[in-house]
């Protein structure tokens, strides 16, 4: 079928098409007038996902913002917010609503849940594109009611959002309070054990005490080293010959006696040559020489005795200092052990202090969060009762009816044409008879048109020749 044939059919069946179109428009008009009127109210919320929390100090990153927005949309459309709306508007106390619930469910289930489901059926929650705004739309049959319901949903969401934020913080605050008490008790116990140990050990300042005892040990060790050196020196002198000892060799008295002895020995030798054995001068010289030698031996013995005494005194002092060093070492080691044990108690106190401070800080933070009355959601506007209904939309329904009626009319005309085929052009005749058309006569009377070529005439009645 060509476009020309199709247009000829539409022109021939135009009454049928207009009739179907009129019926469609009439039906759309009647339906629009008979349909109950629906009113739509809308409010908007701004969700701030980037501003840091004033208590926790942490903000949300842009990566999790889309999922956060989707979560808020689900919360608004969820049962928790719907039940809160029922309580806010006291819908479960309305007698007509109770009667409708009993009639619909025969008293089974929960009235609150039934009302919440009914409210959710007219609710539409949509996040604005590329923004942090959430639009809440509610459609119903009463203009005042839809405004109240949509505002109630916005307020219920704000309350729910705040409750979801503060209720876990309140539970955490209670738990942290208990942990704070436990941490405080542990800290006090650690401090008490530290104090008891200090009193038991008599420790006032362990570091200064250990430093003093260590310095004292070093001093005694130095003295011991010096005494050991002196004792060793005395022992070497003690084992040497008496006349080779430095003290003997450096003694002025001994050197003087030696000089006198040498002089007398020379005199005695001279007297022995010149004088007889019994000569008084010779005997006196020998007596003086014997006296000087006796004094020399006595003086040498005295110096040797003093060296022996110094050696013995040094040995005794060495033993005393060695005992003092050993005792001081034992004392220093005991103090070091006490200091190590004291450090253990101190570390216990420090660990308990850090744990207590951490728990106390967390408890304070969660307590502040549980007391907050602000959320990151702000209402941008308050829904007002709509003046005009949102449905039915008469102009849109008529436009749709006109389009659909036109399609149905054209379709019905084509069906009628196919059921009762008519010849409306030469193309139809050629298709039906499968024969060529030689000529056609126009209905305007004087005009002729050749269909085939030279020798083919067009007759005046428009019927095939």
PDB file of N, CA and C in Angstrom, residues 50 55 77 121 151 162 202 231 239 242 265 314 343 355 454:
ATOM      1  N   UNK A  50      29.463  17.140  54.543  1.00  0.00           N
ATOM      2  CA  UNK A  50      30.872  17.535  54.497  1.00  0.00           C
ATOM      3  C   UNK A  50      31.321  18.321  55.722  1.00  0.00           C
ATOM      4  N   UNK A  55      31.209  17.692  67.698  1.00  0.00           N
ATOM      5  CA  UNK A  55      31.669  16.943  68.866  1.00  0.00           C
ATOM      6  C   UNK A  55      32.764  15.971  68.486  1.00  0.00           C
ATOM      7  N   UNK A  77      11.751   6.684  53.917  1.00  0.00           N
ATOM      8  CA  UNK A  77      10.681   5.822  53.431  1.00  0.00           C
ATOM      9  C   UNK A  77      10.478   4.567  54.243  1.00  0.00           C
ATOM     10  N   UNK A 121       2.352   4.299  50.921  1.00  0.00           N
ATOM     11  CA  UNK A 121       1.890   4.122  49.541  1.00  0.00           C
ATOM     12  C   UNK A 121       1.768   5.449  48.807  1.00  0.00           C
ATOM     13  N   UNK A 151       4.834  17.362  56.027  1.00  0.00           N
ATOM     14  CA  UNK A 151       5.598  18.066  57.068  1.00  0.00           C
ATOM     15  C   UNK A 151       5.896  17.135  58.240  1.00  0.00           C
ATOM     16  N   UNK A 162      18.179  12.423  64.551  1.00  0.00           N
ATOM     17  CA  UNK A 162      18.795  12.805  65.826  1.00  0.00           C
ATOM     18  C   UNK A 162      18.828  11.621  66.789  1.00  0.00           C
ATOM     19  N   UNK A 202      61.267   1.928 102.311  1.00  0.00           N
ATOM     20  CA  UNK A 202      61.848   3.160 102.825  1.00  0.00           C
ATOM     21  C   UNK A 202      62.426   4.030 101.735  1.00  0.00           C
ATOM     22  N   UNK A 231     100.109  -1.060 100.060  1.00  0.00           N
ATOM     23  CA  UNK A 231     100.448  -2.368 100.644  1.00  0.00           C
ATOM     24  C   UNK A 231     101.428  -3.115  99.766  1.00  0.00           C
ATOM     25  N   UNK A 239     110.324  -7.185 101.635  1.00  0.00           N
ATOM     26  CA  UNK A 239     111.074  -8.322 101.124  1.00  0.00           C
ATOM     27  C   UNK A 239     112.493  -7.940 100.683  1.00  0.00           C
ATOM     28  N   UNK A 242     117.632  -4.715 104.150  1.00  0.00           N
ATOM     29  CA  UNK A 242     117.411  -3.552 104.982  1.00  0.00           C
ATOM     30  C   UNK A 242     118.160  -2.326 104.508  1.00  0.00           C
ATOM     31  N   UNK A 265     136.307   4.025 111.626  1.00  0.00           N
ATOM     32  CA  UNK A 265     137.006   2.824 111.141  1.00  0.00           C
ATOM     33  C   UNK A 265     138.408   3.185 110.615  1.00  0.00           C
ATOM     34  N   UNK A 314      98.434  -1.594 106.325  1.00  0.00           N
ATOM     35  CA  UNK A 314      97.865  -1.531 104.984  1.00  0.00           C
ATOM     36  C   UNK A 314      97.034  -2.759 104.669  1.00  0.00           C
ATOM     37  N   UNK A 343      60.129   0.709  89.379  1.00  0.00           N
ATOM     38  CA  UNK A 343      59.795   1.089  88.007  1.00  0.00           C
ATOM     39  C   UNK A 343      58.633   0.255  87.468  1.00  0.00           C
ATOM     40  N   UNK A 355      45.240   4.583  80.397  1.00  0.00           N
ATOM     41  CA  UNK A 355      43.959   3.930  80.125  1.00  0.00           C
ATOM     42  C   UNK A 355      42.802   4.750  80.692  1.00  0.00           C
ATOM     43  N   UNK A 454       1.132   7.211 -25.876  1.00  0.00           N
ATOM     44  CA  UNK A 454       0.382   7.671 -27.065  1.00  0.00           C
ATOM     45  C   UNK A 454      -0.691   6.667 -27.437  1.00  0.00           C
TER      46      UNK A 454
END
